DNA sequence: AAATGACTCAACCGCAGACCT
DNA sequence: TAGGTCTGCGGTTGAGTCATT
């Protein structure tokens, strides 16, 4: 925080609770005018000292509210739009490492806010856990994430990279350091005793791609993972171990994921989310109940 | 076209720790 | 050093939007 903001340059000193109550502070959604006032004020004076900032800028808001509005919405480097597969992967990995440390996780995703990541986790990830009828912190669900969800995301990233490699070499997406810095730990029989593969994302992309069954022909039918037929019994060769699980399980899991469900976010095949249909959930639940 | 339910996400709240006087 | 204030974090809420019936 800027040291110069520590001083109380505005007319009044501290504002007591009762004074605040008398100032009929505004609450609820911000207006365009309020946004402009806040942005202009911060452009001149910098951020920080939110309570005095709110007073000096003439905003009838709490300092907290101003801070939140700035950090989560008005800041110029805030990224808008869907969470990309790369970001999803990073969130899953970092959450498995740090838990609900949203701000810490957000620091690893440039332009994303802790609020956004927290919302993503609650609306998407916890939803899957709920539908699988297991706790989001349970070992079973963590296994689903680690051994299935994350590899699928990696495949998706790999596929996207392959598609883009002709025109843009080596890019993940703007603002992401995924390709340069991030290390993932995904593989291994169990999180606790695993001989986990620690590698850069680039090499992991290659490695992981061989550890899970290949995706069926989404590139030609445009339907990322919509099993048309033969979803239970087809044998897809894998070149290495299937993370300690029987190959049939991995194959069946893979073939029952449905990426094509009409999107809550983005819609259809364009969605970056991974969805399950009812049969998928039933199947996964059976696997979980059987202890895989 | 209207009603209903599901979903998203901006914004709020309470708390803890840091900081200031 | 104590008390007050500020900041940042994680949890929660509810208005708005979209899809389905």
Short mmCIF file of C-alpha atoms (C1' of nucleotides) in Angstrom, two decimals:
data_model
loop_
_atom_site.label_atom_id
_atom_site.label_comp_id
_atom_site.label_asym_id
_atom_site.label_seq_id
_atom_site.Cartn_x
_atom_site.Cartn_y
_atom_site.Cartn_z
CA UNK A 1 0.00 0.00 0.00
CA UNK A 2 1.17 3.48 -0.75
CA UNK A 3 2.60 5.16 2.28
CA UNK A 4 1.21 8.49 1.26
CA UNK A 5 -2.26 7.13 1.52
CA UNK A 6 -1.70 6.44 5.16
CA UNK A 7 -2.06 10.08 6.04
CA UNK A 8 -5.51 11.47 6.50
CA UNK A 9 -5.50 14.24 3.94
CA UNK A 10 -9.27 14.46 3.78
CA UNK A 11 -11.16 16.93 5.93
CA UNK A 12 -12.64 14.62 8.52
CA UNK A 13 -10.66 12.23 10.58
CA UNK A 14 -12.01 8.85 11.54
CA UNK A 15 -15.67 8.18 11.09
CA UNK A 16 -17.49 6.51 13.90
CA UNK A 17 -20.17 3.90 13.52
CA UNK A 18 -22.95 6.33 14.43
CA UNK A 19 -21.66 8.91 11.99
CA UNK A 20 -21.70 6.30 9.26
CA UNK A 21 -25.23 5.38 10.07
CA UNK A 22 -26.23 9.05 9.72
CA UNK A 23 -24.57 9.33 6.31
CA UNK A 24 -27.23 7.12 4.69
CA UNK A 25 -24.67 4.95 3.01
CA UNK A 26 -25.66 3.42 -0.28
CA UNK A 27 -25.78 -0.32 -0.70
CA UNK A 28 -26.46 -2.72 -3.51
CA UNK A 29 -25.35 -2.57 -7.14
CA UNK A 30 -23.04 0.22 -8.20
CA UNK A 31 -24.16 2.79 -10.74
CA UNK A 32 -22.12 3.93 -13.73
CA UNK A 33 -21.69 7.33 -12.11
CA UNK A 34 -20.32 5.80 -8.93
CA UNK A 35 -17.94 3.68 -10.96
CA UNK A 36 -16.69 6.76 -12.77
CA UNK A 37 -16.15 8.63 -9.55
CA UNK A 38 -14.22 5.76 -8.06
CA UNK A 39 -12.09 5.14 -11.14
CA UNK A 40 -11.27 8.81 -11.56
CA UNK A 41 -10.40 9.23 -7.93
CA UNK A 42 -8.09 6.23 -7.91
CA UNK A 43 -6.48 7.38 -11.16
CA UNK A 44 -5.46 10.58 -9.42
CA UNK A 45 -4.84 9.53 -5.85
CA UNK A 46 -4.11 5.84 -6.08
CA UNK A 47 -5.80 3.03 -4.24
CA UNK A 48 -5.76 2.20 -0.56
CA UNK A 49 -7.09 3.88 2.56
CA UNK A 50 -10.49 2.86 1.42
CA UNK A 51 -12.54 4.51 4.13
CA UNK A 52 -11.02 7.92 3.60
CA UNK A 53 -11.07 7.34 -0.14
CA UNK A 54 -14.80 6.76 0.00
CA UNK A 55 -15.32 9.96 1.97
CA UNK A 56 -12.99 12.13 -0.05
CA UNK A 57 -14.37 10.92 -3.36
CA UNK A 58 -17.85 11.78 -2.18
CA UNK A 59 -19.07 8.24 -2.52
CA UNK A 60 -21.78 7.26 -0.09
CA UNK A 61 -20.27 3.84 0.21
CA UNK A 62 -18.22 2.08 2.82
CA UNK A 63 -14.52 1.74 2.22
CA UNK A 64 -15.03 -1.96 2.05
CA UNK A 65 -17.55 -1.61 -0.72
CA UNK A 66 -15.22 0.66 -2.71
CA UNK A 67 -12.34 -1.73 -2.31
CA UNK A 68 -14.41 -4.67 -3.42
CA UNK A 69 -15.80 -2.83 -6.42
CA UNK A 70 -12.35 -1.79 -7.51
CA UNK A 71 -10.63 -5.11 -6.99
CA UNK A 72 -13.34 -7.31 -8.42
CA UNK A 73 -14.64 -5.20 -11.24
CA UNK A 74 -13.09 -1.85 -12.06
CA UNK A 75 -9.40 -2.70 -11.91
CA UNK A 76 -8.02 -2.41 -15.45
CA UNK A 77 -6.34 -5.80 -15.41
CA UNK A 78 -9.40 -7.76 -14.39
CA UNK A 79 -10.07 -10.55 -16.85
CA UNK A 80 -13.67 -11.05 -17.82
CA UNK A 81 -15.29 -14.05 -19.42
CA UNK A 82 -15.34 -17.77 -18.95
CA UNK A 83 -12.75 -19.62 -16.96
CA UNK A 84 -10.53 -21.31 -19.53
CA UNK A 85 -9.58 -24.99 -19.31
CA UNK A 86 -6.06 -23.91 -18.34
CA UNK A 87 -7.45 -21.85 -15.51
CA UNK A 88 -9.80 -24.63 -14.43
CA UNK A 89 -6.90 -27.01 -14.28
CA UNK A 90 -4.86 -24.59 -12.27
CA UNK A 91 -7.72 -23.95 -9.87
CA UNK A 92 -8.27 -27.65 -9.30
CA UNK A 93 -4.61 -28.25 -8.73
CA UNK A 94 -4.05 -25.30 -6.45
CA UNK A 95 -7.19 -26.00 -4.46
CA UNK A 96 -6.04 -29.54 -3.87
CA UNK A 97 -2.85 -28.06 -2.52
CA UNK A 98 -4.09 -25.05 -0.59
CA UNK A 99 -7.79 -25.60 0.05
CA UNK A 100 -10.10 -22.59 0.18
CA UNK A 101 -7.28 -20.09 0.03
CA UNK A 102 -9.02 -18.16 -2.70
CA UNK A 103 -6.87 -15.07 -2.67
CA UNK A 104 -3.72 -17.18 -2.76
CA UNK A 105 -5.09 -19.18 -5.66
CA UNK A 106 -6.15 -15.99 -7.41
CA UNK A 107 -2.61 -14.71 -7.26
CA UNK A 108 -1.62 -17.53 -9.58
CA UNK A 109 -4.28 -16.61 -12.12
CA UNK A 110 -3.50 -13.17 -13.48
CA UNK A 111 -6.56 -10.99 -13.77
CA UNK A 112 -8.85 -13.37 -11.91
CA UNK A 113 -10.24 -12.37 -8.56
CA UNK A 114 -10.63 -14.49 -5.49
CA UNK A 115 -14.34 -13.86 -5.70
CA UNK A 116 -14.51 -15.21 -9.21
CA UNK A 117 -12.57 -18.32 -8.34
CA UNK A 118 -14.64 -18.86 -5.25
CA UNK A 119 -17.79 -18.56 -7.31
CA UNK A 120 -16.41 -20.97 -9.88
CA UNK A 121 -15.66 -23.50 -7.19
CA UNK A 122 -19.04 -23.21 -5.55
CA UNK A 123 -21.13 -23.21 -8.70
CA UNK A 124 -19.24 -25.74 -10.80
CA UNK A 125 -17.06 -27.97 -8.71
CA UNK A 126 -19.30 -28.30 -5.68
CA UNK A 127 -22.20 -28.91 -7.99
CA UNK A 128 -20.47 -31.94 -9.44
CA UNK A 129 -19.69 -33.23 -5.98
CA UNK A 130 -23.28 -32.75 -4.94
CA UNK A 131 -24.54 -34.59 -7.97
CA UNK A 132 -22.14 -37.41 -7.27
CA UNK A 133 -23.49 -37.39 -3.73
CA UNK A 134 -20.11 -37.10 -2.17
CA UNK A 135 -18.43 -34.40 -0.21
CA UNK A 136 -16.31 -32.02 -2.20
CA UNK A 137 -13.47 -32.65 0.26
CA UNK A 138 -13.83 -36.41 0.25
CA UNK A 139 -11.09 -38.60 -1.09
CA UNK A 140 -13.49 -40.03 -3.63
CA UNK A 141 -14.26 -36.71 -5.18
CA UNK A 142 -10.66 -35.62 -5.05
CA UNK A 143 -9.82 -38.79 -6.94
CA UNK A 144 -12.43 -37.99 -9.54
CA UNK A 145 -10.85 -34.58 -9.99
CA UNK A 146 -7.30 -35.81 -9.97
CA UNK A 147 -7.61 -38.90 -12.08
CA UNK A 148 -10.35 -37.91 -14.39
CA UNK A 149 -11.30 -34.28 -14.52
CA UNK A 150 -7.81 -32.89 -14.60
CA UNK A 151 -6.52 -35.29 -17.25
CA UNK A 152 -9.51 -34.43 -19.40
CA UNK A 153 -8.74 -30.78 -19.05
CA UNK A 154 -5.18 -31.48 -20.03
CA UNK A 155 -6.41 -33.28 -23.10
CA UNK A 156 -8.55 -30.34 -23.95
CA UNK A 157 -5.68 -27.95 -23.59
CA UNK A 158 -3.52 -30.22 -25.68
CA UNK A 159 -6.16 -30.42 -28.37
CA UNK A 160 -6.55 -26.67 -28.41
CA UNK A 161 -2.81 -26.26 -28.63
CA UNK A 162 -2.60 -28.65 -31.52
CA UNK A 163 -5.30 -26.75 -33.31
CA UNK A 164 -3.55 -23.47 -32.75
CA UNK A 165 -0.01 -24.64 -33.30
CA UNK A 166 -0.06 -23.88 -36.98
CA UNK A 167 -0.76 -20.22 -36.43
CA UNK A 168 0.41 -19.47 -32.92
CA UNK A 169 3.19 -21.53 -31.50
CA UNK A 170 3.35 -22.29 -27.84
CA UNK A 171 0.77 -19.87 -26.51
CA UNK A 172 -1.63 -20.85 -23.77
CA UNK A 173 -3.64 -17.71 -23.47
CA UNK A 174 -2.82 -14.11 -22.87
CA UNK A 175 -2.04 -13.31 -19.30
CA UNK A 176 -1.38 -16.86 -18.27
CA UNK A 177 1.97 -18.07 -17.11
CA UNK A 178 0.84 -21.63 -17.30
CA UNK A 179 3.19 -22.60 -20.04
CA UNK A 180 6.21 -20.98 -18.52
CA UNK A 181 6.09 -21.36 -14.78
CA UNK A 182 3.38 -23.58 -13.48
CA UNK A 183 4.12 -27.05 -12.30
CA UNK A 184 1.41 -29.61 -11.85
CA UNK A 185 1.31 -32.71 -9.79
CA UNK A 186 -1.40 -34.89 -11.16
CA UNK A 187 -0.34 -38.47 -11.56
CA UNK A 188 0.09 -41.15 -8.93
CA UNK A 189 -2.07 -43.82 -7.31
CA UNK A 190 -3.06 -41.74 -4.31
CA UNK A 191 -2.41 -38.16 -3.32
CA UNK A 192 -0.77 -39.28 -0.11
CA UNK A 193 1.64 -41.95 -1.20
CA UNK A 194 1.91 -41.18 -4.83
CA UNK A 195 5.09 -41.23 -6.77
CA UNK A 196 3.69 -38.14 -8.28
CA UNK A 197 4.82 -36.83 -11.57
CA UNK A 198 6.09 -33.33 -11.08
CA UNK A 199 6.74 -31.63 -14.31
CA UNK A 200 6.18 -28.52 -16.28
CA UNK A 201 2.83 -28.23 -17.90
CA UNK A 202 4.36 -28.68 -21.31
CA UNK A 203 5.84 -32.03 -20.57
CA UNK A 204 2.87 -33.01 -18.51
CA UNK A 205 0.61 -32.35 -21.40
CA UNK A 206 2.54 -34.90 -23.33
CA UNK A 207 2.77 -37.35 -20.48
CA UNK A 208 -0.79 -37.15 -19.35
CA UNK A 209 -2.08 -37.54 -22.82
CA UNK A 210 -0.77 -41.07 -22.84
CA UNK A 211 -2.02 -41.91 -19.40
CA UNK A 212 -5.66 -41.52 -20.16
CA UNK A 213 -7.61 -42.87 -23.01
CA UNK A 214 -7.72 -40.70 -26.07
CA UNK A 215 -10.80 -38.67 -26.68
CA UNK A 216 -13.00 -39.96 -29.41
CA UNK A 217 -13.30 -37.98 -32.56
CA UNK A 218 -14.44 -34.66 -31.22
CA UNK A 219 -12.34 -32.82 -33.68
CA UNK A 220 -14.36 -34.01 -36.60
CA UNK A 221 -17.88 -34.17 -35.24
CA UNK A 222 -17.56 -31.05 -33.15
CA UNK A 223 -19.08 -32.82 -30.20
CA UNK A 224 -16.39 -32.90 -27.63
CA UNK A 225 -17.39 -35.95 -25.73
CA UNK A 226 -20.78 -37.21 -26.63
CA UNK A 227 -20.82 -40.98 -26.75
CA UNK A 228 -22.86 -41.96 -29.73
CA UNK A 229 -22.56 -45.68 -29.38
CA UNK A 230 -20.57 -48.41 -27.75
CA UNK A 231 -19.86 -46.30 -24.72
CA UNK A 232 -19.42 -49.06 -22.20
CA UNK A 233 -17.30 -51.67 -23.86
CA UNK A 234 -15.00 -50.15 -26.38
CA UNK A 235 -11.36 -50.77 -25.75
CA UNK A 236 -9.06 -47.88 -26.22
CA UNK A 237 -5.41 -48.77 -25.83
CA UNK A 238 -3.31 -46.76 -23.49
CA UNK A 239 0.40 -46.74 -23.66
CA UNK A 240 1.17 -46.56 -19.95
CA UNK A 241 -0.42 -47.21 -16.60
CA UNK A 242 -3.87 -45.88 -15.91
CA UNK A 243 -3.03 -44.22 -12.66
CA UNK A 244 -3.52 -47.42 -10.74
CA UNK A 245 -7.05 -47.99 -11.95
CA UNK A 246 -8.19 -50.78 -14.23
CA UNK A 247 -8.08 -49.73 -17.82
CA UNK A 248 -11.74 -50.48 -18.31
CA UNK A 249 -12.63 -48.05 -15.58
CA UNK A 250 -10.56 -45.30 -17.09
CA UNK A 251 -11.96 -46.02 -20.51
CA UNK A 252 -15.52 -46.06 -19.28
CA UNK A 253 -15.08 -42.89 -17.30
CA UNK A 254 -13.62 -41.17 -20.27
CA UNK A 255 -16.30 -42.31 -22.61
CA UNK A 256 -19.11 -41.26 -20.37
CA UNK A 257 -18.08 -37.67 -19.91
CA UNK A 258 -20.34 -35.34 -21.75
CA UNK A 259 -18.74 -32.13 -22.87
CA UNK A 260 -21.59 -31.29 -25.11
CA UNK A 261 -24.44 -30.63 -22.76
CA UNK A 262 -26.09 -27.35 -23.53
CA UNK A 263 -24.05 -24.83 -21.77
CA UNK A 264 -24.78 -22.94 -18.65
CA UNK A 265 -21.73 -21.00 -19.57
CA UNK A 266 -20.89 -20.51 -23.18
CA UNK A 267 -23.28 -23.14 -24.42
CA UNK A 268 -22.95 -26.27 -26.52
CA UNK A 269 -19.60 -27.41 -27.74
CA UNK A 270 -18.11 -24.02 -27.10
CA UNK A 271 -18.40 -24.44 -23.36
CA UNK A 272 -15.20 -24.92 -21.49
CA UNK A 273 -16.97 -26.79 -18.74
CA UNK A 274 -17.05 -30.50 -18.26
CA UNK A 275 -20.50 -31.90 -17.71
CA UNK A 276 -21.95 -35.22 -16.83
CA UNK A 277 -25.30 -36.54 -17.83
CA UNK A 278 -27.43 -38.68 -15.56
CA UNK A 279 -25.98 -41.94 -16.73
CA UNK A 280 -22.52 -40.59 -16.19
CA UNK A 281 -23.30 -39.70 -12.64
CA UNK A 282 -24.89 -43.06 -11.98
CA UNK A 283 -21.84 -44.77 -13.37
CA UNK A 284 -19.40 -42.66 -11.42
CA UNK A 285 -21.37 -43.18 -8.27
CA UNK A 286 -21.15 -46.92 -8.76
CA UNK A 287 -17.41 -46.64 -9.19
CA UNK A 288 -17.14 -44.52 -6.08
CA UNK A 289 -19.34 -46.83 -4.03
CA UNK A 290 -17.30 -49.81 -5.10
CA UNK A 291 -14.21 -47.99 -3.99
CA UNK A 292 -13.04 -48.17 -7.58
"C1'" DA B 1 -46.81 -15.86 -23.03
"C1'" DA B 2 -46.48 -16.76 -18.26
"C1'" DA B 3 -44.80 -19.37 -14.40
"C1'" DT B 4 -41.31 -21.81 -12.34
"C1'" DG B 5 -36.84 -23.44 -11.26
"C1'" DA B 6 -31.86 -23.43 -11.84
"C1'" DC B 7 -27.91 -20.94 -12.14
"C1'" DT B 8 -24.51 -17.08 -11.91
"C1'" DC B 9 -22.07 -13.63 -9.79
"C1'" DA B 10 -21.83 -9.01 -7.64
"C1'" DA B 11 -22.06 -7.50 -3.25
"C1'" DC B 12 -22.52 -7.94 1.62
"C1'" DC B 13 -21.19 -9.74 6.28
"C1'" DG B 14 -18.36 -11.18 10.14
"C1'" DC B 15 -14.02 -12.09 11.62
"C1'" DA B 16 -8.99 -11.93 12.34
"C1'" DG B 17 -4.81 -9.80 11.97
"C1'" DA B 18 -2.17 -5.71 10.83
"C1'" DC B 19 -1.50 -1.13 11.56
"C1'" DC B 20 -1.78 3.41 13.77
"C1'" DT B 21 -2.08 6.73 17.53
"C1'" DT C 1 0.94 -1.15 25.49
"C1'" DA C 2 -3.91 -0.63 24.82
"C1'" DG C 3 -7.57 0.67 22.16
"C1'" DG C 4 -9.31 2.06 17.86
"C1'" DT C 5 -9.24 1.68 12.90
"C1'" DC C 6 -8.23 -0.39 8.52
"C1'" DT C 7 -7.55 -4.14 5.42
"C1'" DG C 8 -8.14 -8.51 3.54
"C1'" DC C 9 -10.15 -12.98 3.63
"C1'" DG C 10 -13.65 -16.62 3.33
"C1'" DG C 11 -18.55 -17.53 3.70
"C1'" DT C 12 -23.10 -16.26 2.36
"C1'" DT C 13 -26.94 -13.97 0.12
"C1'" DG C 14 -30.14 -12.45 -3.22
"C1'" DA C 15 -31.20 -10.00 -7.61
"C1'" DG C 16 -30.95 -10.79 -12.29
"C1'" DT C 17 -30.81 -13.97 -16.15
"C1'" DC C 18 -31.71 -17.97 -18.69
"C1'" DA C 19 -33.88 -22.43 -19.65
"C1'" DT C 20 -37.65 -25.33 -19.20
"C1'" DT C 21 -42.41 -26.48 -18.67
#
